[in-house]
């Protein structure tokens, strides 16, 4: 039995005569276009985009198996949510209903449209009480928002339950399926487009499994009548040409392997979380995140932040006291998060010869901690390096692994300008930190030298003698290794030698530029290990001058 939608539509919307674009009136592709006041000078973007997104809709129609006339595309799902309020809810009079806890945008859109949003609490286990919902679905309630799988709880509601609600309710039932690709519970998309119900709107998005959050592209699937209302009320050119073209390209890729990997990781992470001491409850998830109840959400959140891992603290949300919402990342990212929560993350020990340097300029914001003495807890040295340059991080990691020293390097630099300031300033700050950690240099080896062999070879000679000097005899044959310009390696070691007042002689040759760089950093790490080693002179100053 199909619902009577007409009586639900706001009178001003029912009477609306939509803006007709130049592209609506003439639909051909060839000709001389003097109809839209565009610039005639071609630059790829000077013409208005297709207001109906025909090509993109036909691709989505193929993927989802529903006719293009049953598809609305918006600037994120958020546009669709806003339009639903504007089409069906008279401000200051009509109401909407949502479950709690759920997605925050329903409330924000309700408030901006001056529509009261009532909330029906989910049960303690986040299941949905149909009768409690229907009890509140009285007169003036025009729309019910259901989110399945639900954000932030992660559970999906049985399809029969959602259809029962759609059958019993005379208004619009929105089912937000942002996470449906990760769910084992089937979508309501076919019920939304069929004439059987007529009051279901299914929302999906390109922002999650499809990996296009930056493009802002949301989808609504519903009856032709509801889709035509949404298309009429939207801004004519709501989806840019860039978005339409890029999305069409990305939609050609098969995401099934990625989705499967995320689901497998979700299962692995859930099991691992259950074994961690501070974890109280791991809520079952049909999405790409897990809601986790911990002993103290604020403390665990802070602990993760301190280690550079950002999750969502939901402790203030109804029904989510002491809960963190954790997105499933790559295996490495998830392992990092698990190690920190389980307390297995080695921490930076500041006993021994250690120093911290914070250095903030207009170009870079750097915090470096150095410990020259090996920590018995992590004899390989504690290492955390994040400069925003992956290859540079990889090189600095060599200093930890082969130098036997602990480093905690974090730099936020103006990489949008270029790599220069980041690399040079990290060199200066690292040099300063090492010099400071060396203290009066009593008892150190002072000199270091090494000659490791890959297919490349590097010689690094080092003297903490107080005189900064760099001899750089290195030949790279490429402009870049990874994301680092090869010319910057010389700059890095010059900054370092200046700031740590050390004489550095660096010579390297090889075929592979990656190996040349790596062998320099390894050789440098080995020589610093020798030079900072204690007891070489049993507390004497290794200098005939009495000062270094
Ligand atoms: C992430 C999310 C969306 C997606 O919003 P977009 O505006 O399409 O990025 C929609 N609904 C829920 C419940 C979400 O969590």
XYZ file of C-alpha atoms and ligand atoms in Angstrom:
563
model
C 0.000 0.000 0.000
C 1.693 3.157 -1.170
C 1.565 6.195 1.098
C -0.014 9.463 0.139
C 3.031 11.684 -0.175
C 1.232 14.740 -1.568
C -0.378 15.649 1.772
C 3.052 15.612 3.456
C 4.642 18.179 1.162
C 4.843 21.743 2.433
C 2.371 23.891 0.466
C 5.047 26.372 -0.655
C 7.091 23.480 -2.080
C 4.105 21.869 -3.778
C 3.433 25.221 -5.469
C 7.066 25.804 -6.419
C 7.999 26.489 -9.988
C 11.646 25.433 -10.190
C 14.416 27.512 -11.738
C 14.946 26.403 -15.277
C 18.603 26.495 -16.272
C 19.943 27.379 -19.674
C 21.005 23.737 -19.915
C 17.436 22.596 -19.211
C 16.040 24.550 -22.124
C 18.557 23.408 -24.689
C 20.050 19.951 -24.175
C 22.265 19.387 -27.217
C 26.021 19.139 -26.923
C 27.161 20.865 -30.058
C 26.502 24.370 -31.172
C 27.426 27.873 -30.251
C 26.489 28.435 -26.629
C 25.379 31.985 -26.079
C 22.691 31.069 -23.553
C 24.317 30.994 -20.110
C 26.517 34.110 -19.939
C 29.587 31.904 -19.598
C 33.045 32.947 -20.694
C 33.674 31.613 -24.211
C 37.400 31.086 -23.536
C 38.033 27.393 -23.013
C 40.017 26.391 -19.961
C 38.218 23.148 -19.233
C 35.927 24.705 -16.615
C 34.286 27.700 -18.246
C 30.947 25.934 -18.934
C 28.302 25.147 -16.327
C 28.145 21.468 -15.322
C 25.255 19.118 -16.074
C 22.597 20.077 -13.496
C 21.092 16.577 -13.712
C 24.404 14.685 -13.445
C 23.200 12.263 -16.129
C 26.451 10.427 -16.735
C 27.240 9.982 -13.053
C 23.695 8.846 -12.276
C 23.832 6.288 -15.048
C 27.031 4.837 -13.573
C 25.496 4.720 -10.082
C 22.320 3.242 -11.549
C 24.456 0.436 -12.978
C 26.278 -0.188 -9.719
C 23.221 -0.068 -7.457
C 20.734 -1.584 -9.881
C 18.098 1.137 -9.598
C 16.795 3.482 -12.316
C 18.481 6.893 -12.624
C 15.106 8.601 -11.978
C 15.171 7.169 -8.475
C 18.556 8.729 -7.643
C 19.308 12.154 -6.176
C 22.891 13.395 -5.863
C 23.809 16.017 -3.305
C 26.780 17.878 -1.894
C 27.293 15.106 0.677
C 24.438 13.280 2.395
C 24.083 16.423 4.418
C 22.480 18.219 1.486
C 19.884 15.464 1.161
C 19.117 15.621 4.902
C 18.642 19.378 4.702
C 16.374 19.111 1.640
C 14.167 16.536 3.381
C 13.492 19.031 6.168
C 12.840 21.813 3.685
C 10.426 19.762 1.582
C 8.374 18.143 4.328
C 8.641 20.120 7.577
C 6.928 23.450 8.157
C 9.298 25.481 10.358
C 8.070 26.091 13.895
C 5.224 23.601 13.454
C 6.183 20.177 12.149
C 8.438 17.766 13.976
C 10.896 15.026 13.167
C 12.008 11.976 15.083
C 15.436 10.397 15.431
C 16.960 7.627 17.471
C 19.543 8.378 20.152
C 22.485 8.030 20.021
C 22.793 8.673 16.305
C 24.343 10.914 13.669
C 24.561 14.560 14.740
C 23.588 16.147 11.412
C 19.870 15.329 11.800
C 19.782 17.570 14.827
C 21.823 20.358 13.246
C 19.657 20.365 10.098
C 16.466 20.244 12.184
C 17.639 23.232 14.216
C 18.670 25.302 11.189
C 15.241 24.641 9.690
C 13.487 25.475 12.978
C 12.031 21.993 13.228
C 11.779 20.259 16.616
C 13.630 16.947 16.614
C 12.457 14.442 19.194
C 14.709 11.593 20.201
C 13.842 8.011 20.965
C 16.557 6.396 23.077
C 17.845 3.062 21.862
C 17.925 0.246 24.395
C 21.075 -0.278 26.464
C 22.377 -2.702 23.818
C 21.565 -0.118 21.094
C 18.663 -2.183 19.705
C 15.585 -0.287 18.564
C 12.242 -0.471 20.409
C 9.664 -0.171 17.621
C 6.785 0.526 20.013
C 8.678 3.306 21.806
C 9.370 4.859 18.408
C 5.775 4.533 17.152
C 4.462 5.979 20.446
C 6.304 9.203 19.690
C 5.416 9.257 15.993
C 2.240 11.298 16.521
C 0.623 14.180 14.691
C 2.983 16.758 13.173
C 5.840 14.241 13.059
C 6.617 14.275 9.360
C 9.966 12.476 9.182
C 11.694 9.679 11.081
C 15.488 9.398 10.758
C 16.912 5.928 11.221
C 20.575 5.243 10.732
C 21.566 1.654 9.962
C 24.335 0.683 10.557
C 24.032 3.329 13.212
C 26.700 5.919 13.929
C 28.188 5.824 16.619
C 26.913 2.483 17.961
C 27.887 0.478 14.855
C 24.954 -1.954 14.905
C 22.459 -2.389 12.048
C 18.733 -2.885 12.595
C 16.967 -5.891 11.065
C 15.472 -5.113 7.673
C 12.025 -6.417 8.725
C 11.970 -3.992 11.634
C 12.739 -0.988 9.407
C 10.098 -2.076 6.885
C 7.538 -2.548 9.651
C 8.164 1.049 10.771
C 7.836 2.321 7.193
C 4.563 0.413 6.852
C 3.063 1.697 10.097
C 4.209 5.331 9.829
C 2.345 7.714 7.541
C 5.215 10.165 7.135
C 8.665 9.861 5.570
C 11.139 7.259 6.842
C 14.773 8.112 6.122
C 17.190 5.200 6.394
C 20.753 6.487 6.436
C 22.929 3.706 5.041
C 26.264 5.552 5.034
C 28.014 2.349 6.181
C 25.963 -0.215 4.242
C 28.977 -1.462 2.251
C 30.480 -2.848 5.458
C 27.263 -4.446 6.665
C 25.992 -7.999 6.413
C 22.414 -6.719 6.730
C 20.826 -6.021 3.341
C 20.101 -2.519 2.082
C 16.581 -1.081 1.811
C 17.410 0.515 -1.519
C 14.985 -1.621 -3.526
C 12.172 -1.009 -1.051
C 12.881 2.722 -1.243
C 12.511 2.870 -5.027
C 9.576 0.440 -5.261
C 6.080 1.879 -5.277
C 5.063 -0.548 -2.528
C 6.012 1.786 0.318
C 6.544 5.136 -1.341
C 7.686 6.831 1.896
C 11.212 5.452 2.282
C 14.304 7.500 1.458
C 17.595 5.619 1.614
C 20.704 7.766 2.017
C 24.101 6.525 0.966
C 27.388 8.350 0.491
C 30.611 8.279 -1.473
C 32.422 9.476 1.661
C 33.011 6.155 3.392
C 33.679 2.831 1.608
C 33.936 4.564 -1.783
C 36.777 6.697 -0.459
C 35.633 10.082 -1.767
C 35.018 12.100 1.400
C 36.855 15.091 -0.053
C 34.619 15.232 -3.135
C 31.385 15.717 -1.153
C 28.958 13.442 -2.905
C 25.926 11.935 -1.237
C 23.097 9.889 -2.716
C 19.424 9.526 -1.974
C 17.291 6.700 -3.378
C 13.526 6.945 -3.274
C 10.312 6.992 -5.302
C 10.376 9.046 -8.490
C 8.034 11.589 -6.895
C 10.266 12.230 -3.878
C 13.409 12.339 -6.038
C 11.755 14.866 -8.346
C 10.904 17.045 -5.319
C 14.506 16.930 -4.109
C 15.809 17.739 -7.580
C 13.435 20.672 -7.804
C 14.471 22.214 -4.488
C 18.246 21.714 -4.779
C 20.508 24.435 -6.165
C 20.626 23.916 -9.920
C 24.342 23.218 -10.234
C 24.861 21.560 -6.850
C 27.457 19.044 -8.058
C 30.480 20.598 -9.746
C 31.895 19.308 -12.982
C 35.099 18.374 -11.145
C 33.143 16.219 -8.693
C 31.084 14.595 -11.443
C 34.126 13.699 -13.511
C 36.399 12.574 -10.703
C 33.669 10.474 -9.098
C 32.855 8.836 -12.425
C 36.524 7.894 -12.734
C 36.894 6.550 -9.206
C 33.660 4.558 -9.470
C 35.322 2.413 -12.131
C 37.606 0.962 -9.464
C 36.574 -2.181 -7.687
C 36.518 -1.598 -3.937
C 35.485 -5.097 -2.892
C 39.001 -6.142 -1.797
C 39.412 -2.974 0.283
C 36.012 -3.422 1.901
C 36.765 -7.040 2.713
C 40.113 -6.050 4.223
C 38.420 -3.431 6.400
C 35.810 -5.943 7.576
C 38.547 -8.496 8.364
C 40.491 -5.834 10.234
C 37.336 -4.830 12.126
C 36.988 -8.414 13.341
C 40.663 -8.683 14.252
C 40.700 -5.316 16.042
C 37.500 -6.182 17.945
C 39.052 -9.414 19.219
C 42.300 -7.658 20.134
C 40.422 -4.893 21.970
C 38.569 -7.476 24.035
C 41.902 -8.636 25.439
C 43.015 -5.184 26.586
C 42.776 -4.351 30.288
C 41.216 -0.882 30.037
C 38.492 -2.091 27.657
C 35.071 -2.789 29.199
C 32.807 -3.480 26.181
C 33.483 -3.858 22.486
C 30.152 -3.225 20.752
C 29.452 -5.395 17.712
C 29.878 -3.414 14.509
C 28.485 -3.614 10.988
C 30.431 -0.499 9.984
C 34.058 0.610 9.521
C 34.395 1.739 13.111
C 34.002 0.190 16.519
C 32.401 1.707 19.591
C 34.450 0.737 22.621
C 33.619 1.303 26.255
C 36.795 1.834 28.302
C 37.528 2.473 31.984
C 38.016 6.219 31.480
C 37.341 7.590 28.006
C 38.884 11.011 28.642
C 42.107 9.491 29.924
C 42.403 6.906 27.122
C 41.570 9.560 24.552
C 44.361 11.759 25.920
C 46.772 8.850 25.961
C 46.067 8.124 22.300
C 46.346 11.808 21.333
C 49.677 12.108 23.127
C 50.920 9.239 20.957
C 49.566 10.886 17.815
C 46.497 8.676 17.336
C 43.183 10.503 17.057
C 39.893 8.741 17.788
C 36.446 10.124 18.581
C 35.589 10.559 22.244
C 31.826 9.939 22.554
C 31.623 9.909 26.341
C 29.243 12.891 26.430
C 26.804 11.304 23.959
C 23.642 9.740 25.416
C 24.115 6.017 26.021
C 27.848 6.223 25.241
C 29.373 7.068 28.613
C 33.120 6.259 28.553
C 32.946 5.212 24.913
C 35.469 5.881 22.165
C 34.549 5.495 18.518
C 37.531 4.094 16.672
C 37.675 4.003 12.874
C 39.279 0.980 11.246
C 42.480 2.101 9.537
C 45.252 0.136 7.872
C 46.669 -2.850 9.722
C 49.704 -0.795 10.813
C 47.538 2.070 12.047
C 45.267 -0.296 13.970
C 48.272 -2.026 15.524
C 49.621 1.300 16.699
C 46.285 2.144 18.323
C 46.093 -1.299 19.964
C 49.660 -1.066 21.262
C 48.993 2.317 22.847
C 45.723 1.228 24.480
C 47.289 -1.948 25.794
C 50.212 -0.006 27.250
C 52.695 -1.977 25.167
C 53.829 1.123 23.418
C 57.406 1.780 24.494
C 57.565 5.201 26.023
C 60.260 7.799 25.726
C 62.510 7.541 28.789
C 64.066 10.814 29.810
C 66.514 9.364 32.316
C 70.126 9.465 31.175
C 71.583 11.958 28.753
C 68.440 13.355 27.226
C 67.228 16.705 25.991
C 64.168 18.318 24.534
C 64.115 21.135 22.012
C 60.970 22.985 20.951
C 61.489 25.298 18.052
C 58.690 27.319 16.513
C 59.092 29.707 13.623
C 56.733 30.999 10.977
C 57.733 28.056 8.803
C 58.010 25.113 11.166
C 56.799 23.927 14.544
C 59.190 21.301 15.890
C 59.452 19.253 19.058
C 62.434 16.931 19.363
C 63.384 14.695 22.264
C 66.690 12.840 22.240
C 68.047 10.256 24.631
C 71.620 9.185 23.954
C 71.572 6.384 26.511
C 69.949 3.120 25.701
C 66.776 2.391 27.549
C 66.756 -1.136 28.974
C 62.998 -1.323 28.182
C 63.618 -0.734 24.505
C 67.285 -1.446 23.868
C 66.847 -0.719 20.169
C 65.867 2.807 21.132
C 62.471 4.488 21.177
C 61.593 5.927 17.832
C 58.782 8.140 16.725
C 59.370 10.323 13.717
C 56.745 12.398 11.990
C 57.824 15.237 9.734
C 55.152 14.883 7.081
C 57.803 13.643 4.625
C 57.651 9.867 4.424
C 61.122 9.258 3.031
C 62.724 11.705 5.431
C 60.951 9.924 8.322
C 62.289 6.634 7.022
C 65.842 8.059 7.014
C 65.541 9.508 10.529
C 64.284 6.097 11.696
C 67.687 4.705 10.655
C 69.304 6.924 13.272
C 67.167 5.239 15.929
C 67.727 1.705 14.695
C 71.430 1.943 13.968
C 72.405 4.674 16.394
C 70.929 2.955 19.437
C 69.587 6.299 20.592
C 65.993 7.306 21.228
C 64.361 9.965 19.118
C 60.953 11.568 19.262
C 60.703 13.974 16.355
C 57.582 15.804 15.415
C 57.557 18.591 12.885
C 54.680 20.479 11.362
C 56.170 22.460 8.520
C 55.080 24.522 5.568
C 55.213 21.582 3.156
C 52.680 23.375 0.988
C 55.549 25.789 0.175
C 58.217 23.092 -0.152
C 60.345 20.636 1.817
C 63.194 23.069 2.452
C 62.248 24.564 5.833
C 61.087 21.261 7.281
C 64.311 19.416 6.456
C 66.685 22.228 7.403
C 64.910 23.100 10.638
C 64.702 19.454 11.724
C 68.493 19.290 11.146
C 69.045 22.380 13.301
C 66.724 21.254 16.097
C 68.101 17.717 16.109
C 71.668 19.034 16.262
C 70.739 21.361 19.131
C 69.051 18.517 20.987
C 72.046 16.200 20.585
C 74.455 18.924 21.722
C 72.296 19.672 24.742
C 72.005 15.970 25.624
C 75.792 15.566 25.402
C 76.167 18.033 28.247
C 79.807 18.625 29.175
C 80.856 15.722 26.925
C 82.855 14.157 29.749
C 83.496 10.464 29.070
C 82.340 10.349 25.447
C 84.123 8.623 22.608
C 84.097 11.903 20.620
C 84.950 10.349 17.257
C 82.945 8.037 15.109
C 83.401 6.455 11.750
C 81.742 3.771 9.694
C 81.711 2.269 6.303
C 78.707 0.054 5.623
C 78.151 -1.472 2.247
C 74.990 -1.931 0.285
C 75.455 -1.871 -3.408
C 76.153 1.673 -2.287
C 78.817 2.700 0.161
C 79.008 5.554 2.584
C 81.735 6.843 4.834
C 80.739 9.153 7.650
C 83.412 10.552 9.931
C 82.277 12.466 12.955
C 84.030 14.517 15.598
C 82.187 16.226 18.442
C 85.151 18.536 18.766
C 83.153 21.765 18.969
C 83.948 22.996 15.479
C 81.105 22.814 12.982
C 82.303 21.820 9.550
C 80.730 19.724 6.805
C 82.503 18.053 3.946
C 79.816 16.730 1.617
C 81.045 14.500 -1.146
C 77.943 12.728 -2.379
C 76.636 12.166 -5.867
C 72.944 11.624 -6.445
C 71.712 10.990 -9.971
C 68.057 11.782 -9.381
C 66.330 14.932 -8.237
C 64.093 13.199 -5.727
C 64.100 10.094 -3.582
C 60.535 9.438 -2.498
C 59.157 12.817 -1.418
C 62.565 14.340 -0.600
C 64.661 16.408 -3.043
C 68.143 14.842 -2.976
C 69.834 18.249 -2.711
C 68.198 18.602 0.711
C 70.264 15.807 2.278
C 73.383 17.986 2.145
C 71.401 20.872 3.679
C 70.185 18.573 6.442
C 73.684 17.447 7.426
C 75.005 21.001 7.212
C 72.306 22.211 9.620
C 72.998 19.251 11.856
C 76.770 19.736 11.937
C 76.355 23.455 12.653
C 73.872 22.965 15.460
C 75.682 20.084 17.155
C 79.070 21.729 16.703
C 80.496 18.653 15.060
C 82.866 18.020 12.247
C 81.139 15.830 9.661
C 82.747 14.230 6.661
C 80.276 12.450 4.409
C 81.220 10.581 1.296
C 78.866 8.303 -0.641
C 78.585 6.680 -4.016
C 76.223 4.150 -5.500
C 73.735 3.328 -8.200
C 70.422 3.410 -6.453
C 69.586 6.815 -4.960
C 67.411 5.309 -2.251
C 70.337 3.136 -1.157
C 72.817 6.013 -1.277
C 70.633 8.057 1.060
C 69.961 5.101 3.304
C 73.601 4.130 3.597
C 74.522 7.710 4.561
C 71.953 7.748 7.350
C 72.969 4.289 8.550
C 76.645 5.214 8.520
C 75.845 8.443 10.321
C 73.863 6.486 12.912
C 76.754 4.065 13.463
C 79.246 6.860 13.881
C 77.063 8.782 16.282
C 76.694 5.595 18.297
C 80.467 5.358 18.647
C 80.971 9.042 19.278
C 78.428 9.399 22.079
C 79.303 6.083 23.746
C 80.381 6.577 27.350
C 83.385 5.337 29.280
C 85.749 5.386 26.363
C 87.949 7.627 28.479
C 86.476 6.791 31.844
C 85.037 10.213 32.550
C 87.955 12.118 31.101
C 87.409 14.779 28.523
C 88.662 13.237 25.299
C 90.694 16.282 24.397
C 94.220 17.433 25.061
C 92.928 21.005 25.254
C 90.693 20.375 28.285
C 87.608 21.683 26.531
C 85.348 20.501 23.713
C 29.655 9.863 7.470
C 28.176 9.827 7.504
C 27.428 10.348 6.448
C 28.109 10.920 5.248
O 27.948 12.266 5.143
P 28.500 12.972 3.820
O 27.911 14.333 3.964
O 27.975 12.231 2.653
O 29.980 12.942 3.873
C 26.066 10.266 6.490
N 25.457 9.683 7.527
C 26.138 9.161 8.554
C 25.429 8.495 9.653
C 27.529 9.228 8.571
O 28.202 8.727 9.616
